[in-house]
Amino acid sequence: MGAGLEFKPKILGFLCNWCCYAGADLCGVSRFQYPPHIRVIRLMCSGRVDPAFIIRAFLNGTDGVFIGGCWLGECHYVTEGNYDALSVMHLGRKLLVHLGVNPERLRLEWVSASEGIRFAEVMNDFSKQIKILGPLGSSEGLDPKRLKLQLEAAARLIPYLKLVERERLKVRFNTEAEYNKFFSSDEVNRLFQELVVDKLSISQIMLLLHNQPLSTGEIAGILGLNPSEVSRHINSSSRHGFVRYDVNRNCYSLA
C-alpha cells in the first residue's frame, strides 16, 4: 500500500481528569510523540464512561476506543470510579464479541499524572494495534450495513445491560487480576448468554421489522441465525404484543 493510502485509524479516548488527562498534558508539555489521529474527551472520572459512549463511538466510525483512568487504589473520589470503569470495559468487550467485533478495539489503561511517557507509550501501542486490525469491521469481515444494525441494536440494549450489571454482576475486588478472573468465569459467561445475548438478537429483529415486514426465513438469513431460533424470539415478542403476523403476506411486522 502506498504511503498516501496508509490507514490512519480513528481513535477516541475517554480520560480521567485527575490522572490520565494530566498525564496526557504532561506528555504534550514534555514533547513526547504519539499519533495525531487520537481524539480525547476529558471526564471527571473514568467511572463516568457509560457503555453507551463506547457503542456510540463505534457507530460513528471510530476504529478504537480507549479508556484511561487512575491506578486502582488511587482514585480521587470516595466511590473509586476506576473500579467501575474496569467492569464497563469487561462488559463492553463481551458485548463486542457477540457483535462480531474484535474486543481488542476497546482498551483500558491506568496512567498517573506524572506518567507522561507512559501515556505516549500506551497511545503508540494502541494505535499500532488498531492499524494492524484495520478499519472497523474489515478484519472482522462484517458488512457495513450488518455492523450498523448490530451496533444500533446494542445501543438500544444499553439501559438493560446496565441493569444486568447492577443487579447480577456488581462486584468489588481489590486487584485487576480478580476482575479478569471473575468476568472470564463460566458463571459470568453463562449469565451473559442467558440474560443479554437473546435480548440482543431480539433487538436486532425489532430494528429489521421497523424498516419492513419480513418472514422468519428472511430474518434468519439477514442475521445469520437459525430459523428455529428466530421463531422462538418472534413468538416471545408476539406474546408481549411487540410483533404481529400478517397471514396474507406470510410475514411479521411491528405491532
Coordinates of C-alpha atoms in Angstrom, one line a residue:
M1 CA 0.0 0.0 0.0
G2 CA 1.4 3.4 -0.9
A3 CA 2.2 6.0 1.7
G4 CA -0.6 8.2 0.5
L5 CA -3.1 5.4 1.2
E6 CA -1.8 4.5 4.6
F7 CA -4.6 3.7 7.0
K8 CA -4.9 6.3 9.8
P9 CA -7.2 4.8 12.5
K10 CA -9.8 6.9 14.2
I11 CA -9.2 6.5 18.0
L12 CA -11.3 8.1 20.7
G13 CA -10.0 8.3 24.3
F14 CA -12.1 8.9 27.4
L15 CA -9.6 10.2 30.0
C16 CA -9.9 10.8 33.8
N17 CA -9.4 14.5 34.6
W18 CA -7.1 14.0 37.5
C19 CA -4.6 11.4 36.3
C20 CA -4.7 10.2 32.7
Y21 CA -5.7 13.6 31.3
A22 CA -3.0 15.2 33.4
G23 CA -0.6 12.6 32.1
A24 CA -1.6 13.4 28.6
D25 CA -1.0 17.1 29.3
L26 CA 2.5 16.3 30.7
C27 CA 3.1 14.2 27.6
G28 CA 2.4 17.2 25.4
V29 CA 4.5 19.6 27.5
S30 CA 7.4 17.1 27.5
R31 CA 7.0 16.8 23.7
F32 CA 6.7 13.0 23.8
Q33 CA 5.4 11.9 20.5
Y34 CA 2.1 9.9 19.9
P35 CA -0.2 9.6 16.8
P36 CA -2.2 12.8 16.0
H37 CA -5.3 10.8 15.0
I38 CA -6.3 10.2 18.6
R39 CA -9.1 12.4 19.9
V40 CA -9.6 12.9 23.6
I41 CA -12.7 13.6 25.7
R42 CA -12.0 14.6 29.3
L43 CA -14.2 13.2 32.1
M44 CA -14.0 13.9 35.8
C45 CA -13.6 10.2 36.4
S46 CA -13.1 7.1 34.3
G47 CA -16.1 5.7 36.2
R48 CA -18.3 8.1 34.2
V49 CA -17.6 6.2 31.0
D50 CA -21.0 4.9 30.0
P51 CA -21.3 1.8 27.8
A52 CA -23.5 3.9 25.5
F53 CA -20.4 6.2 24.9
I54 CA -18.5 3.2 23.6
I55 CA -21.2 1.9 21.3
R56 CA -21.9 5.4 20.0
A57 CA -18.2 5.9 19.2
F58 CA -18.2 2.7 17.1
L59 CA -21.5 3.7 15.5
N60 CA -19.8 7.0 14.4
G61 CA -17.0 5.1 12.7
T62 CA -14.3 5.0 15.4
D63 CA -11.8 2.2 14.9
G64 CA -10.7 2.0 18.6
V65 CA -11.9 3.3 21.9
F66 CA -9.5 4.0 24.8
I67 CA -10.4 4.5 28.5
G68 CA -7.7 6.0 30.7
G69 CA -8.0 6.3 34.5
C70 CA -6.1 6.5 37.8
W71 CA -4.3 3.4 39.0
L72 CA -6.5 1.2 41.2
G73 CA -6.5 2.5 44.8
E74 CA -5.6 6.0 43.7
C75 CA -9.0 7.3 42.5
H76 CA -9.7 10.9 43.7
Y77 CA -13.2 10.0 44.7
V78 CA -14.6 8.0 47.6
T79 CA -16.6 5.9 45.1
E80 CA -13.4 4.8 43.4
G81 CA -14.9 5.0 40.0
N82 CA -11.9 3.4 38.2
Y83 CA -13.2 0.0 39.5
D84 CA -16.5 0.7 37.8
A85 CA -14.5 1.5 34.6
L86 CA -12.9 -1.9 34.8
S87 CA -16.3 -3.6 34.9
V88 CA -17.6 -1.4 32.0
M89 CA -14.5 -2.5 29.9
H90 CA -15.1 -6.2 30.6
L91 CA -18.8 -6.0 29.8
G92 CA -18.1 -3.8 26.7
R93 CA -15.7 -6.4 25.4
K94 CA -18.1 -9.2 25.9
L95 CA -20.8 -7.3 24.0
L96 CA -18.3 -6.6 21.2
V97 CA -17.5 -10.3 20.9
H98 CA -21.2 -11.1 20.4
L99 CA -21.5 -8.3 17.8
G100 CA -18.6 -9.9 15.9
V101 CA -16.3 -7.0 16.6
N102 CA -12.7 -7.7 17.8
P103 CA -12.7 -6.9 21.6
E104 CA -9.2 -5.5 21.3
R105 CA -10.7 -2.4 19.8
L106 CA -11.6 -1.4 23.3
R107 CA -8.8 -0.8 25.8
L108 CA -8.4 0.3 29.4
E109 CA -5.2 1.5 30.9
W110 CA -4.1 3.3 34.1
V111 CA -1.9 6.4 33.8
S112 CA -1.0 8.7 36.6
A113 CA -0.5 12.5 36.3
S114 CA 3.3 12.0 36.4
E115 CA 3.4 9.4 33.7
G116 CA 3.6 11.4 30.5
I117 CA 6.0 9.0 28.9
R118 CA 3.7 6.1 29.8
F119 CA 0.7 7.8 28.1
A120 CA 2.8 8.2 24.9
E121 CA 3.9 4.6 25.0
V122 CA 0.3 3.3 25.6
M123 CA -1.1 5.5 22.8
N124 CA 1.5 4.5 20.3
D125 CA 1.0 0.8 21.1
F126 CA -2.8 1.1 20.9
S127 CA -2.6 3.0 17.6
K128 CA -0.2 0.3 16.2
Q129 CA -2.6 -2.4 17.3
I130 CA -5.6 -0.8 15.6
K131 CA -3.6 -0.2 12.5
I132 CA -3.0 -3.9 12.3
L133 CA -6.7 -4.7 12.8
G134 CA -7.6 -2.2 10.1
P135 CA -10.8 -0.2 9.7
L136 CA -13.7 -1.2 11.9
G137 CA -15.4 -4.2 10.5
S138 CA -12.8 -5.0 7.9
S139 CA -10.7 -7.5 9.9
E140 CA -13.9 -9.0 11.3
G141 CA -15.3 -9.5 7.8
L142 CA -18.5 -7.6 8.6
D143 CA -20.8 -6.0 6.0
P144 CA -21.1 -2.2 6.9
K145 CA -24.9 -2.4 6.9
R146 CA -24.9 -5.5 9.1
L147 CA -22.4 -3.9 11.5
K148 CA -24.5 -0.8 11.8
L149 CA -27.6 -2.9 12.5
Q150 CA -25.8 -4.8 15.3
L151 CA -24.4 -1.6 16.9
E152 CA -27.8 0.1 16.8
A153 CA -29.3 -2.9 18.4
A154 CA -26.7 -2.9 21.1
A155 CA -27.2 0.8 21.7
R156 CA -30.9 0.2 22.4
L157 CA -29.9 -2.6 24.8
I158 CA -27.6 -0.5 26.9
P159 CA -30.1 0.5 29.6
Y160 CA -31.0 -3.2 30.1
L161 CA -27.3 -4.1 30.1
K162 CA -26.6 -1.6 32.9
L163 CA -29.5 -3.1 34.9
V164 CA -28.0 -6.6 34.5
E165 CA -24.6 -5.3 35.6
R166 CA -26.1 -3.5 38.7
E167 CA -28.3 -6.4 39.8
R168 CA -26.3 -9.5 38.8
L169 CA -22.7 -8.6 38.1
K170 CA -21.9 -5.8 40.5
V171 CA -18.7 -6.8 42.3
R172 CA -15.8 -5.1 44.1
F173 CA -12.4 -6.7 44.2
N174 CA -9.0 -5.3 45.2
T175 CA -7.0 -6.3 42.2
E176 CA -7.3 -6.2 38.4
A177 CA -6.5 -9.9 38.3
E178 CA -9.6 -10.7 40.4
Y179 CA -11.8 -8.7 37.9
N180 CA -10.2 -10.6 35.0
K181 CA -10.9 -13.9 36.6
F182 CA -14.4 -13.1 37.5
F183 CA -15.5 -11.7 34.1
S184 CA -13.9 -14.7 32.3
S185 CA -15.5 -17.2 34.6
D186 CA -18.0 -19.8 33.3
E187 CA -20.7 -18.4 35.6
V188 CA -20.5 -14.9 34.2
N189 CA -20.4 -16.2 30.6
R190 CA -23.5 -18.3 31.3
L191 CA -25.3 -15.3 32.8
F192 CA -24.3 -13.1 29.9
Q193 CA -25.5 -15.7 27.4
E194 CA -28.8 -16.2 29.3
L195 CA -29.6 -12.5 30.1
V196 CA -28.0 -10.5 27.3
V197 CA -27.4 -12.4 24.1
D198 CA -31.0 -13.4 23.4
K199 CA -32.1 -9.8 24.1
L200 CA -29.5 -8.6 21.6
S201 CA -31.0 -10.9 18.9
I202 CA -34.5 -9.6 19.7
S203 CA -33.3 -6.0 19.5
Q204 CA -31.9 -6.7 16.0
I205 CA -35.1 -8.3 14.9
M206 CA -37.1 -5.3 16.1
L207 CA -34.9 -3.0 14.1
L208 CA -35.3 -5.1 11.0
L209 CA -39.1 -5.1 11.4
H210 CA -39.1 -1.4 12.0
N211 CA -37.9 -1.0 8.4
Q212 CA -40.2 -3.5 6.7
P213 CA -42.2 -6.7 7.3
L214 CA -40.2 -9.9 7.0
S215 CA -40.7 -13.6 7.2
T216 CA -38.9 -15.8 9.7
G217 CA -36.6 -17.1 6.9
E218 CA -35.7 -13.6 5.7
I219 CA -34.8 -12.5 9.2
A220 CA -32.7 -15.6 9.8
G221 CA -30.9 -15.0 6.5
I222 CA -30.1 -11.4 7.3
L223 CA -28.9 -12.1 10.9
G224 CA -27.2 -15.4 10.3
L225 CA -29.4 -17.1 12.9
N226 CA -31.1 -20.5 12.9
P227 CA -34.8 -20.2 11.7
S228 CA -35.9 -22.0 14.8
E229 CA -34.1 -19.5 17.0
V230 CA -35.7 -16.6 15.1
S231 CA -39.1 -18.3 15.6
R232 CA -38.5 -18.5 19.3
H233 CA -37.7 -14.8 19.6
I234 CA -40.6 -13.9 17.3
N235 CA -43.1 -16.0 19.4
S236 CA -41.8 -14.4 22.6
S237 CA -42.1 -10.9 21.2
S238 CA -45.6 -11.7 19.8
R239 CA -46.8 -12.8 23.2
H240 CA -45.7 -9.5 24.6
G241 CA -47.5 -7.6 21.9
F242 CA -44.4 -6.3 20.1
V243 CA -44.9 -8.0 16.7
R244 CA -47.9 -9.3 14.8
Y245 CA -48.3 -11.9 12.0
D246 CA -49.7 -11.0 8.6
V247 CA -51.5 -14.1 7.4
N248 CA -52.0 -12.8 3.8
R249 CA -48.3 -11.9 3.3
N250 CA -46.9 -14.7 5.5
C251 CA -44.6 -12.3 7.4
Y252 CA -44.1 -10.4 10.6
S253 CA -44.2 -6.7 11.4
L254 CA -44.2 -4.4 14.4
A255 CA -47.5 -4.3 16.2

